[in-house]
mmCIF file of C-alpha atoms and ligand atoms in Angstrom:
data_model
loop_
_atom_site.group_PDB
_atom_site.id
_atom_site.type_symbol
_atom_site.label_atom_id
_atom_site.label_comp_id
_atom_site.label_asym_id
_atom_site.label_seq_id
_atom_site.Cartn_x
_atom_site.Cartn_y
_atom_site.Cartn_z
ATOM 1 C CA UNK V 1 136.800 -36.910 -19.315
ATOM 2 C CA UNK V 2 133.580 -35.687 -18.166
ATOM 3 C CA UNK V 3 130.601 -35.916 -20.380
ATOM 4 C CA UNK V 4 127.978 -33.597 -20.831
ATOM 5 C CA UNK V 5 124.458 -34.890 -19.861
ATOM 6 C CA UNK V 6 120.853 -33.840 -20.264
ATOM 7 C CA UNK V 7 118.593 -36.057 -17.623
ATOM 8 C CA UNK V 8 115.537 -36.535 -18.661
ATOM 9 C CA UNK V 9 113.144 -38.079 -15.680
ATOM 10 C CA UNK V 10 109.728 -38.559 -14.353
ATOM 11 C CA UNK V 11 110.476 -38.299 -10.147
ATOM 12 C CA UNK V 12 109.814 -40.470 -9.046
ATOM 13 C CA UNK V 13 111.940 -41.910 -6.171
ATOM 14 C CA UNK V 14 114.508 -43.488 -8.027
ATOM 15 C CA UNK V 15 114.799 -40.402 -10.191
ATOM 16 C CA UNK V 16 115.127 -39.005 -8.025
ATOM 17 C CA UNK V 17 118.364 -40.100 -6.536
ATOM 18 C CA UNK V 18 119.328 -40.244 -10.227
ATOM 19 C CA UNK V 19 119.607 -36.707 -9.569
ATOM 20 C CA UNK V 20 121.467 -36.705 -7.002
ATOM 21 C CA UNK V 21 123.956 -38.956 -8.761
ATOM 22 C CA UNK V 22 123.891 -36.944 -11.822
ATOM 23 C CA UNK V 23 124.637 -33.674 -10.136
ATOM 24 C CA UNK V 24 127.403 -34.474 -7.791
ATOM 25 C CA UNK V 25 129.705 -37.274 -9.972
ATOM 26 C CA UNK V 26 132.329 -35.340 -11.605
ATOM 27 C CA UNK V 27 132.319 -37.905 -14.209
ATOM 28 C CA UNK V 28 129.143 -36.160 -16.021
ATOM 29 C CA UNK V 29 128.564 -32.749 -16.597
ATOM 30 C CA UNK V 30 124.323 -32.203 -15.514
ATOM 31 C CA UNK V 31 123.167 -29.704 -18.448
ATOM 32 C CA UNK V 32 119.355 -29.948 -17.466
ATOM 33 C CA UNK V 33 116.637 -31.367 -16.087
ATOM 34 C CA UNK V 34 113.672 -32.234 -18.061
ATOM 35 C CA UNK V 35 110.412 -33.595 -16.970
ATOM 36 C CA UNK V 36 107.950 -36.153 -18.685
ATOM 37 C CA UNK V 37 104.282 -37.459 -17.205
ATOM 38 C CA UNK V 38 105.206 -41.209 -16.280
ATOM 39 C CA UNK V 39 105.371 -42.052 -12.581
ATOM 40 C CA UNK V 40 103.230 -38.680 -11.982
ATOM 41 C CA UNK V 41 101.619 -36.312 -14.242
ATOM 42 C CA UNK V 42 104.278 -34.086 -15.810
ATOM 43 C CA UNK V 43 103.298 -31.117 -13.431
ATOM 44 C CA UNK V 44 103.685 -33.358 -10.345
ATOM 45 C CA UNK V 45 107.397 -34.451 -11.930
ATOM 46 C CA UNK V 46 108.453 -30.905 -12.575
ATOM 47 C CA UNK V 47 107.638 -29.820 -8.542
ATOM 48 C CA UNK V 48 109.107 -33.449 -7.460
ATOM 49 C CA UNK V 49 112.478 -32.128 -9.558
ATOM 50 C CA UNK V 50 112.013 -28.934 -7.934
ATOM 51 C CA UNK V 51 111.780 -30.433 -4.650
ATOM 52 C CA UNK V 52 115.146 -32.770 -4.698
ATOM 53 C CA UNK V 53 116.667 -29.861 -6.320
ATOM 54 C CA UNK V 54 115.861 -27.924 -3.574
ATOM 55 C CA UNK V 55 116.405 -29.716 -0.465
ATOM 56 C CA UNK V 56 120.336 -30.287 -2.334
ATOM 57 C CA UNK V 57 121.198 -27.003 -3.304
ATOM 58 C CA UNK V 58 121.357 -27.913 -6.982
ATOM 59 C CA UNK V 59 120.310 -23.841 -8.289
ATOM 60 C CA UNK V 60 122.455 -24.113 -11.675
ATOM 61 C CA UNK V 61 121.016 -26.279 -13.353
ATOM 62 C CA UNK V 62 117.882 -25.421 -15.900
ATOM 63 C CA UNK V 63 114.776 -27.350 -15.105
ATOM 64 C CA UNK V 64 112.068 -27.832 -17.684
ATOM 65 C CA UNK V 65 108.147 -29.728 -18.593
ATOM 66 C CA UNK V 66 108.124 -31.672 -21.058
ATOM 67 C CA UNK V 67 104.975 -34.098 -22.336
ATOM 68 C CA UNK V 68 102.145 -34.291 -20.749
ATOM 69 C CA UNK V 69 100.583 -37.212 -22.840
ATOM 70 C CA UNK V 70 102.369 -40.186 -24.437
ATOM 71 C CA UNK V 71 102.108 -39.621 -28.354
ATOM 72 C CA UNK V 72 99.330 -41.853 -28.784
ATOM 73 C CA UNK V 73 96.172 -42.472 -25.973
ATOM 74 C CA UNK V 74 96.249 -41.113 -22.452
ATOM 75 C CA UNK V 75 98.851 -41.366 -19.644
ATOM 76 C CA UNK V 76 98.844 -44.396 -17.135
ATOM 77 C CA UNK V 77 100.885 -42.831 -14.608
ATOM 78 C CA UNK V 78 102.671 -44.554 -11.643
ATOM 79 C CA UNK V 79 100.595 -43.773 -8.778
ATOM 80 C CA UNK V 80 100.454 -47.247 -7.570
ATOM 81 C CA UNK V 81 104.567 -47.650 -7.102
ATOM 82 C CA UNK V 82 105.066 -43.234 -6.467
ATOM 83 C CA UNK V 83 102.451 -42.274 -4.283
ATOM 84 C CA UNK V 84 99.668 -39.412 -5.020
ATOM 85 C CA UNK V 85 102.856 -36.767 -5.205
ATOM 86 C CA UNK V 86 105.198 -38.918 -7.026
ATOM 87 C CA UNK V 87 107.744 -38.561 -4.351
ATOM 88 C CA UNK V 88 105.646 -39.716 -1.432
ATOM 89 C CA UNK V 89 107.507 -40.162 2.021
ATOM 90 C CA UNK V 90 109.469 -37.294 3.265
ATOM 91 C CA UNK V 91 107.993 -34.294 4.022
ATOM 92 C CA UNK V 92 108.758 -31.284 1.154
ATOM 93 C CA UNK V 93 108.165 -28.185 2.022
ATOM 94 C CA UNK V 94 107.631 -25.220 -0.816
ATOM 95 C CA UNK V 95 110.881 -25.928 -3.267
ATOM 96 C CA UNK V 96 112.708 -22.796 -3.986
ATOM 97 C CA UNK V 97 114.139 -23.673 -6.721
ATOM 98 C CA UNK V 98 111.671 -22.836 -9.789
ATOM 99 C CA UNK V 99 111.267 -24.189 -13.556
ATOM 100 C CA UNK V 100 112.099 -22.764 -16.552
ATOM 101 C CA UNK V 101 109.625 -21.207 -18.766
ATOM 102 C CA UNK V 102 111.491 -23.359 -22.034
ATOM 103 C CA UNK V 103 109.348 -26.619 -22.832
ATOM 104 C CA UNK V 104 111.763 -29.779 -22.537
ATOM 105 C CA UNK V 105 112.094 -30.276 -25.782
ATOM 106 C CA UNK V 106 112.882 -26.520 -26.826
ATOM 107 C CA UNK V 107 115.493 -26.786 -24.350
ATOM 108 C CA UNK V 108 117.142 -30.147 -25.283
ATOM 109 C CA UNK V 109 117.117 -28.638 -28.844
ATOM 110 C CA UNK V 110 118.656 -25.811 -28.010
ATOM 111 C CA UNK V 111 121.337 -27.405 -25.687
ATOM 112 C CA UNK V 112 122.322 -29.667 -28.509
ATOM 113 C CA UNK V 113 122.537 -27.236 -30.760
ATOM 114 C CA UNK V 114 124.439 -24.773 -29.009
ATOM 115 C CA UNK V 115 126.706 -26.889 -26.855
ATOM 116 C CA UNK V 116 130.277 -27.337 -28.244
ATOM 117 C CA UNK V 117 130.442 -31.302 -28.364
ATOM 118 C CA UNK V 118 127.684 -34.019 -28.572
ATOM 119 C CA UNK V 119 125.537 -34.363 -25.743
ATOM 120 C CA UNK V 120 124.250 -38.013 -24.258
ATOM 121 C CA UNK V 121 120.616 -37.936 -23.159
ATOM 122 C CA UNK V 122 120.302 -40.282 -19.690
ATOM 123 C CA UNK V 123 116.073 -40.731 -20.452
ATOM 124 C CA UNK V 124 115.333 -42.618 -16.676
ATOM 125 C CA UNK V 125 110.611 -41.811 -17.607
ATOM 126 C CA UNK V 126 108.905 -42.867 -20.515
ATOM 127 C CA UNK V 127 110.695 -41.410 -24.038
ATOM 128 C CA UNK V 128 107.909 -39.498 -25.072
ATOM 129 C CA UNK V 129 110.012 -35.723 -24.996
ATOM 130 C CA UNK V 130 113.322 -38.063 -26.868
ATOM 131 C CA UNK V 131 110.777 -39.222 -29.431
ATOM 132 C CA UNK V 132 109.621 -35.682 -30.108
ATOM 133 C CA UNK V 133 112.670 -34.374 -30.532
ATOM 134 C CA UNK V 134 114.094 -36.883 -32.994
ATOM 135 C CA UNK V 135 111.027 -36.610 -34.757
ATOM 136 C CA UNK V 136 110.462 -32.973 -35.026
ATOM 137 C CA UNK V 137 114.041 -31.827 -35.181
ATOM 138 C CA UNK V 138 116.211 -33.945 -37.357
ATOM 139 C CA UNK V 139 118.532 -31.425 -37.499
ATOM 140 C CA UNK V 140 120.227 -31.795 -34.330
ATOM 141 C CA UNK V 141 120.334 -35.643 -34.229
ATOM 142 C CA UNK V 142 123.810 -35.451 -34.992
ATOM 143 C CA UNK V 143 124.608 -34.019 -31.546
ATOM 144 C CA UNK V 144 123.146 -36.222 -29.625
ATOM 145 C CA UNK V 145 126.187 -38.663 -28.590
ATOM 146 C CA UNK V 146 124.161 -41.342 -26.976
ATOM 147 C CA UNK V 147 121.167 -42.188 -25.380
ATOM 148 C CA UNK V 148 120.820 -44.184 -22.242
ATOM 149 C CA UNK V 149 117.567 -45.397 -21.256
ATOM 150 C CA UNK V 150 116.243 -47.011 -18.240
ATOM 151 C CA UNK V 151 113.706 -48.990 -19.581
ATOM 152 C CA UNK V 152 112.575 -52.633 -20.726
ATOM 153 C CA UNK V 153 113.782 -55.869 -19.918
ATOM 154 C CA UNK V 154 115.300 -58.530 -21.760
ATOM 155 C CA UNK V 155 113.050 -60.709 -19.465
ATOM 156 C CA UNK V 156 109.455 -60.273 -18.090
ATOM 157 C CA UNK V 157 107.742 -56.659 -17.194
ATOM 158 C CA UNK V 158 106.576 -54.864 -14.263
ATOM 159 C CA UNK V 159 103.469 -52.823 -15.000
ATOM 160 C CA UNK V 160 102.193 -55.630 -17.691
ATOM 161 C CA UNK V 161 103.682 -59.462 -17.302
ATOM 162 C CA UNK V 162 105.587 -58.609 -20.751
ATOM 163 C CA UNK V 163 106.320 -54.575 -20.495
ATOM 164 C CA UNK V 164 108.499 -52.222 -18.410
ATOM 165 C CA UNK V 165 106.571 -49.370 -17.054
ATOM 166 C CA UNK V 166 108.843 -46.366 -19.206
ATOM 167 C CA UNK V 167 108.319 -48.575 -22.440
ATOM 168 C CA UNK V 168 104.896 -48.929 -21.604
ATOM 169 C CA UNK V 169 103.603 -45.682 -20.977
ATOM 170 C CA UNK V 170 104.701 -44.538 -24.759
ATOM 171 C CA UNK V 171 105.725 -47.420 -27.046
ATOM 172 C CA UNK V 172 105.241 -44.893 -29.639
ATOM 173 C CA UNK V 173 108.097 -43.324 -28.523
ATOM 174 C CA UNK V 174 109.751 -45.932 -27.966
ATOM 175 C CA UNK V 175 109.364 -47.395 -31.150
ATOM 176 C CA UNK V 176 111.282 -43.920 -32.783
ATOM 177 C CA UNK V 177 113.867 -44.010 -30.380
ATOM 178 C CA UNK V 178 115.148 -47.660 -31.383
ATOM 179 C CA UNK V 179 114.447 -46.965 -35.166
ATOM 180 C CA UNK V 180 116.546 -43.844 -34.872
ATOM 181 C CA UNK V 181 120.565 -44.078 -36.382
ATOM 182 C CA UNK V 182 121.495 -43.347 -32.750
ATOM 183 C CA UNK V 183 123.756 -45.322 -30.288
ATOM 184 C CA UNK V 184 120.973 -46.555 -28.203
ATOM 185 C CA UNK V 185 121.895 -48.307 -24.582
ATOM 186 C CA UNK V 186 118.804 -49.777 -22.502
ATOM 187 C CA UNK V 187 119.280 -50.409 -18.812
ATOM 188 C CA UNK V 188 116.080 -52.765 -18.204
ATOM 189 C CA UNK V 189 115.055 -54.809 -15.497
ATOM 190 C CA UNK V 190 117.191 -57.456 -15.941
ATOM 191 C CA UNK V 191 119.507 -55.372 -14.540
ATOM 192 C CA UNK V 192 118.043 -52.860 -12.168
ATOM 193 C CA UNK V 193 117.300 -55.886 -10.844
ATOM 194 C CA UNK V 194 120.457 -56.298 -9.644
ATOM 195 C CA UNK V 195 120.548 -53.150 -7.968
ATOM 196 C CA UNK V 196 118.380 -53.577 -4.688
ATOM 197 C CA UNK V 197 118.445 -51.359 -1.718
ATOM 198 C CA UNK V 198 119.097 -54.199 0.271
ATOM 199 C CA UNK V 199 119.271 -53.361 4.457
ATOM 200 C CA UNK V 200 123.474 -53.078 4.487
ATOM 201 C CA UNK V 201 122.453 -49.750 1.746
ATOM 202 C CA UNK V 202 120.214 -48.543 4.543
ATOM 203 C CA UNK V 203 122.509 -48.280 6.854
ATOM 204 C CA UNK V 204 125.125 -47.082 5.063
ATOM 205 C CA UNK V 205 122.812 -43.866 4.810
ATOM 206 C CA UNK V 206 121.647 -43.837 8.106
ATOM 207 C CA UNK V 207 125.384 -44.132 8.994
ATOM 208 C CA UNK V 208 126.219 -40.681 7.158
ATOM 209 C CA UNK V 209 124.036 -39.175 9.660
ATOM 210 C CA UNK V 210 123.150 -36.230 6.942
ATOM 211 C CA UNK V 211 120.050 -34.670 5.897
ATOM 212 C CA UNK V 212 120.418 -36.087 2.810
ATOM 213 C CA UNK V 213 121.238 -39.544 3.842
ATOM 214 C CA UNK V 214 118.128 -39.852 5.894
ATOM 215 C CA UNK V 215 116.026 -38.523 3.077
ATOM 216 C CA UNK V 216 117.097 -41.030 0.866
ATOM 217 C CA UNK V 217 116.185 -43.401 4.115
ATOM 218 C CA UNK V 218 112.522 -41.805 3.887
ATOM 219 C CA UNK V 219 112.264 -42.089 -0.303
ATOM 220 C CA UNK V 220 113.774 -45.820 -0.011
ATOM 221 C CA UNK V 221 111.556 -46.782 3.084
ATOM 222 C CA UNK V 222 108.267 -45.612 1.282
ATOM 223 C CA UNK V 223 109.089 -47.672 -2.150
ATOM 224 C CA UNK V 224 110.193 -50.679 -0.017
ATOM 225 C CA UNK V 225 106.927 -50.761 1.052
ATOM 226 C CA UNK V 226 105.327 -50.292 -2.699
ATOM 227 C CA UNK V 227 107.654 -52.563 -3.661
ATOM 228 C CA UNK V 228 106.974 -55.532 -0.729
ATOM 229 C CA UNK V 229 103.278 -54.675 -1.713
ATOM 230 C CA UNK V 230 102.827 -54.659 -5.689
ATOM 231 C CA UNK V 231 105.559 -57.735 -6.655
ATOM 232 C CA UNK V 232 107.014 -59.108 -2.901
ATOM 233 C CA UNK V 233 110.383 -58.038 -3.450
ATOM 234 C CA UNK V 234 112.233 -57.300 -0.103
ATOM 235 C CA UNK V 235 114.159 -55.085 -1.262
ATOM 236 C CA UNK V 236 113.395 -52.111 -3.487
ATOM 237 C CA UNK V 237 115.760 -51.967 -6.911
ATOM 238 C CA UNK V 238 117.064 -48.514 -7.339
ATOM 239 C CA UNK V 239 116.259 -48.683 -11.211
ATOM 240 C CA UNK V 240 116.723 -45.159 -13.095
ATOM 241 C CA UNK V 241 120.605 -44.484 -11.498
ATOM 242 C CA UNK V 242 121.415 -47.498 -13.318
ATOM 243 C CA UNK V 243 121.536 -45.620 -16.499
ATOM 244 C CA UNK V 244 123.669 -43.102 -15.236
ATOM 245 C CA UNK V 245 126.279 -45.234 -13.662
ATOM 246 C CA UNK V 246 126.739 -46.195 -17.625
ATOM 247 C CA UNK V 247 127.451 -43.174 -18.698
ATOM 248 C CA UNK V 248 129.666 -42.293 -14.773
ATOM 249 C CA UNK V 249 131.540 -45.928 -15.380
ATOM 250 C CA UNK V 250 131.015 -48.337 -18.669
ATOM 251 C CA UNK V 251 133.171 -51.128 -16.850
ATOM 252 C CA UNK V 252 130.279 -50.893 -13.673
ATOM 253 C CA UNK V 253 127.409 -51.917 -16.632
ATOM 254 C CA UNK V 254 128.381 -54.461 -18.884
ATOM 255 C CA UNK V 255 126.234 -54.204 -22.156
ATOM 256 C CA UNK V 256 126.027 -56.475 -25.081
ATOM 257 C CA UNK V 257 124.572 -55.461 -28.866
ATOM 258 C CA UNK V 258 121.750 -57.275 -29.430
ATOM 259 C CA UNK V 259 118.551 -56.550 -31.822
ATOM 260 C CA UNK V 260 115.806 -54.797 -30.306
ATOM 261 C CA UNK V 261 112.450 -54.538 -31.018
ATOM 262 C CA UNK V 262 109.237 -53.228 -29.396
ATOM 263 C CA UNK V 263 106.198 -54.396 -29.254
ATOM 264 C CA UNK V 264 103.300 -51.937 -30.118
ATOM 265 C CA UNK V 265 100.713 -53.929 -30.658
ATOM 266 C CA UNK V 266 100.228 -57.102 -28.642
ATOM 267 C CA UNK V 267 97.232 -57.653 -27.221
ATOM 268 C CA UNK V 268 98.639 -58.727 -24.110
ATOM 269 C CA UNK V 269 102.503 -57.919 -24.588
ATOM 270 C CA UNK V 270 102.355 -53.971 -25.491
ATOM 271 C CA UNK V 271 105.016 -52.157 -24.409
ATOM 272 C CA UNK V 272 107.166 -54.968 -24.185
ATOM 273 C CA UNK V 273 110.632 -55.031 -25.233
ATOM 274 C CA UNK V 274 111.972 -58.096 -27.436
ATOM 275 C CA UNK V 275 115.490 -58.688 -27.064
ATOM 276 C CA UNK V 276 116.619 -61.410 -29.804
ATOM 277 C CA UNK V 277 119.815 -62.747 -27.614
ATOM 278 C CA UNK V 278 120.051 -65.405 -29.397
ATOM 279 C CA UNK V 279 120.397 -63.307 -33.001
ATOM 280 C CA UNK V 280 116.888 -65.814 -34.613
ATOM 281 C CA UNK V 281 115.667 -62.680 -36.333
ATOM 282 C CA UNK V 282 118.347 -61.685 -38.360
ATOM 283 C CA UNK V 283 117.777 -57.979 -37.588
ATOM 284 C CA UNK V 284 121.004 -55.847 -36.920
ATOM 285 C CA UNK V 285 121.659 -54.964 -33.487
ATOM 286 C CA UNK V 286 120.014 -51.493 -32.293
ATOM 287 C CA UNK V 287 121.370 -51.271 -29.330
ATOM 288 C CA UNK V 288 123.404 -52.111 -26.258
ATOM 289 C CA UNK V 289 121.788 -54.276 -23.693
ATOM 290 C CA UNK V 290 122.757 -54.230 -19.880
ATOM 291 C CA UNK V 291 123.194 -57.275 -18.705
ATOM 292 C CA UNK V 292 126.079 -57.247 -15.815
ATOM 293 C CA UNK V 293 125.902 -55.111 -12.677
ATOM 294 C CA UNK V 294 128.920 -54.750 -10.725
ATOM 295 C CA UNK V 295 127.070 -53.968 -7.662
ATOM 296 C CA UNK V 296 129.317 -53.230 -4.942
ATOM 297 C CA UNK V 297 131.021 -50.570 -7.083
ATOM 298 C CA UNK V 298 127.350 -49.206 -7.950
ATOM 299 C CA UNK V 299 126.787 -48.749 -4.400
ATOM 300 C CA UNK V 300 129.862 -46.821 -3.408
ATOM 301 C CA UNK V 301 129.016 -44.186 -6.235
ATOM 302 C CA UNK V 302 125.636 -43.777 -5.133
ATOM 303 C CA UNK V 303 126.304 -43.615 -1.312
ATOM 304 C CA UNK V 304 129.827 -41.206 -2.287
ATOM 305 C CA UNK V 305 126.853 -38.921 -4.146
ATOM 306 C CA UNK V 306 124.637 -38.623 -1.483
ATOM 307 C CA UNK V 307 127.634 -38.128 1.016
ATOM 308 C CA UNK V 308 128.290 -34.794 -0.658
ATOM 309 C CA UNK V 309 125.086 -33.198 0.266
ATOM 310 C CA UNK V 310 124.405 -32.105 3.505
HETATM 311 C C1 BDR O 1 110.813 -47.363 -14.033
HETATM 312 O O1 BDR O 1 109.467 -46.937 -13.804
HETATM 313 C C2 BDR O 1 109.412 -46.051 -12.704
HETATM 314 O O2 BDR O 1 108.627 -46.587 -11.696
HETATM 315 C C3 BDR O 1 110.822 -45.843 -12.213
HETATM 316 O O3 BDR O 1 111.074 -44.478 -11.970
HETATM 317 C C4 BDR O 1 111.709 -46.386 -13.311
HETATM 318 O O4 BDR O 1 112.121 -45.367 -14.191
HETATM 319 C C5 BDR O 1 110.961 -48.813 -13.599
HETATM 320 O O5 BDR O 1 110.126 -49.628 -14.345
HETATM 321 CA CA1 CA O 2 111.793 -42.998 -13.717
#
């Protein structure tokens, strides 16, 4: 069965090898593209789309900008972790492949509406366009199958000790996403975690002696290094392809339902996502919580993706 997707991403340099997964796994069907400010500003996501779109051929599939601005304040954007472009490392050159002149969320409401069968929305940036669209259009809520999120952490945070940086950026949003009647699954840290570009990944790219491969050697090598610098991890986790691999493969990302809540107005803890394992609260369970990586089968996908490309 393949399912029909829409990606919805801030590259980013683990989006943007989400995209890469999300194009060539036969297992999902890649509808569109659509951008959100997070790790850049939104224009600096929709060229960094552009760009990996480019460089791998992917011409059929609509590309479009969504928010520029979380609902509420102004963006924090991930500078620190992405680099001034967003997708700092390799050198782009002028992407060919262009946007669409439909915002993000006119074209995720008209994809649901007009697509035969419900769509599940893989949201790998902060959920500022998702919010807007089950705020604004009701109506098509029904068509939305699922929605896969990388973001939070049933542990601590990475841009705040308590908050993930997509729940962070718009907790506003993230707020309407887990209130909505929607199957909601959250990939979070805990588990992204478990997904590190350790050295044996590196040279299993370098070792498909492709274009592609050694790109994803450049992107990898330059968050290594943000990632050594900003929280002394080693090796950089390959976060947002996590929440596709749950849609490619359930059995490769063990959930559980648990009750989630998030925080909106902590003084310290904002952003943060409170996972009540341990059922205290009494709330029903809102969603499906990551919690197992099988990581060798992760890998293969994501090195079998990038071996398509030239
Ligand atoms: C998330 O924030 C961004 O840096 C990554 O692209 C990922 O989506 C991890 O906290
Ligand atoms: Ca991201």
């Amino acid at each position: 069965m393949t399912t029909p997707i829409i990606l919805d991403c801030d590259p980013g340099h683990d989006d943007a090898l989400a995209i890469l997964l999300a194009n060539a796994n036969p297992a999902v069907d890649l509808l569109a593209i659509t951008t959100v400010g997070g790790n850049q500003t939104v224009e600096k996501c929709t060229i960094n789309a552009r760009r990996i779109c480019s460089v791998a051929g992917i011409t059929d599939v609509p590309i479009a900008t969504g928010a520029a601005e979380p609902l509420i304040g102004d963006l924090h954007i991930g500078e620190y972790v992405h680099g001034v472009s967003g997708l700092d490392g390799p050198d782009w050159g002028e992407p060919s492949v262009q946007a669409s002149d439909e915002s993000a969320v006119d074209l995720i409401v008209r994809l649901l509406r007009e697509h035969p069968e419900p769509v599940t929305i893989v949201a790998v940036g902060p959920l500022t366009n998702i919010a807007l669209v089950i705020r604004d259009h009701p109506d098509v809520v029904d068509n939305i199958r699922e929605i896969v999120i990388m973001g939070g952490s049933t542990e601590r945070g990475n841009d705040t000790p308590y908050a993930e940086f997509n729940i962070k950026v718009d907790p506003e949003a993230a707020a309407i996403v887990f209130a909505a009647a929607l199957p909601v699954t959250m990939c979070g840290l805990n588990i992204t975690h478990q997904a590190l570009a350790t050295p044996d990944v590196i040279e299993r790219l370098k070792a498909l002696d492709t274009r592609m491969g050694d790109l994803c050697v450049e992107l990898l090598t330059f968050f290594s290094a943000s990632y050594l610098r900003t929280w002394g991890f080693t090796s950089p986790p390959l976060h947002d392809p996590v929440a596709l691999m749950r849609v490619i493969d359930p059995s490769v990302v063990e959930c559980l339902p648990e009750p989630v809540a998030i925080e909106t107005e902590g003084r310290y803890t904002r952003g943060a996502t409170v996972v009540d394992l341990h059922h205290l609260s009494g709330e029903r369970d809102n969603a499906l919580v990551a919690m197992t990586l099988d990581r060798e089968r992760f890998w293969d996908a994501m090195i079998e993706a990038v071996a398509s490309y030239v």
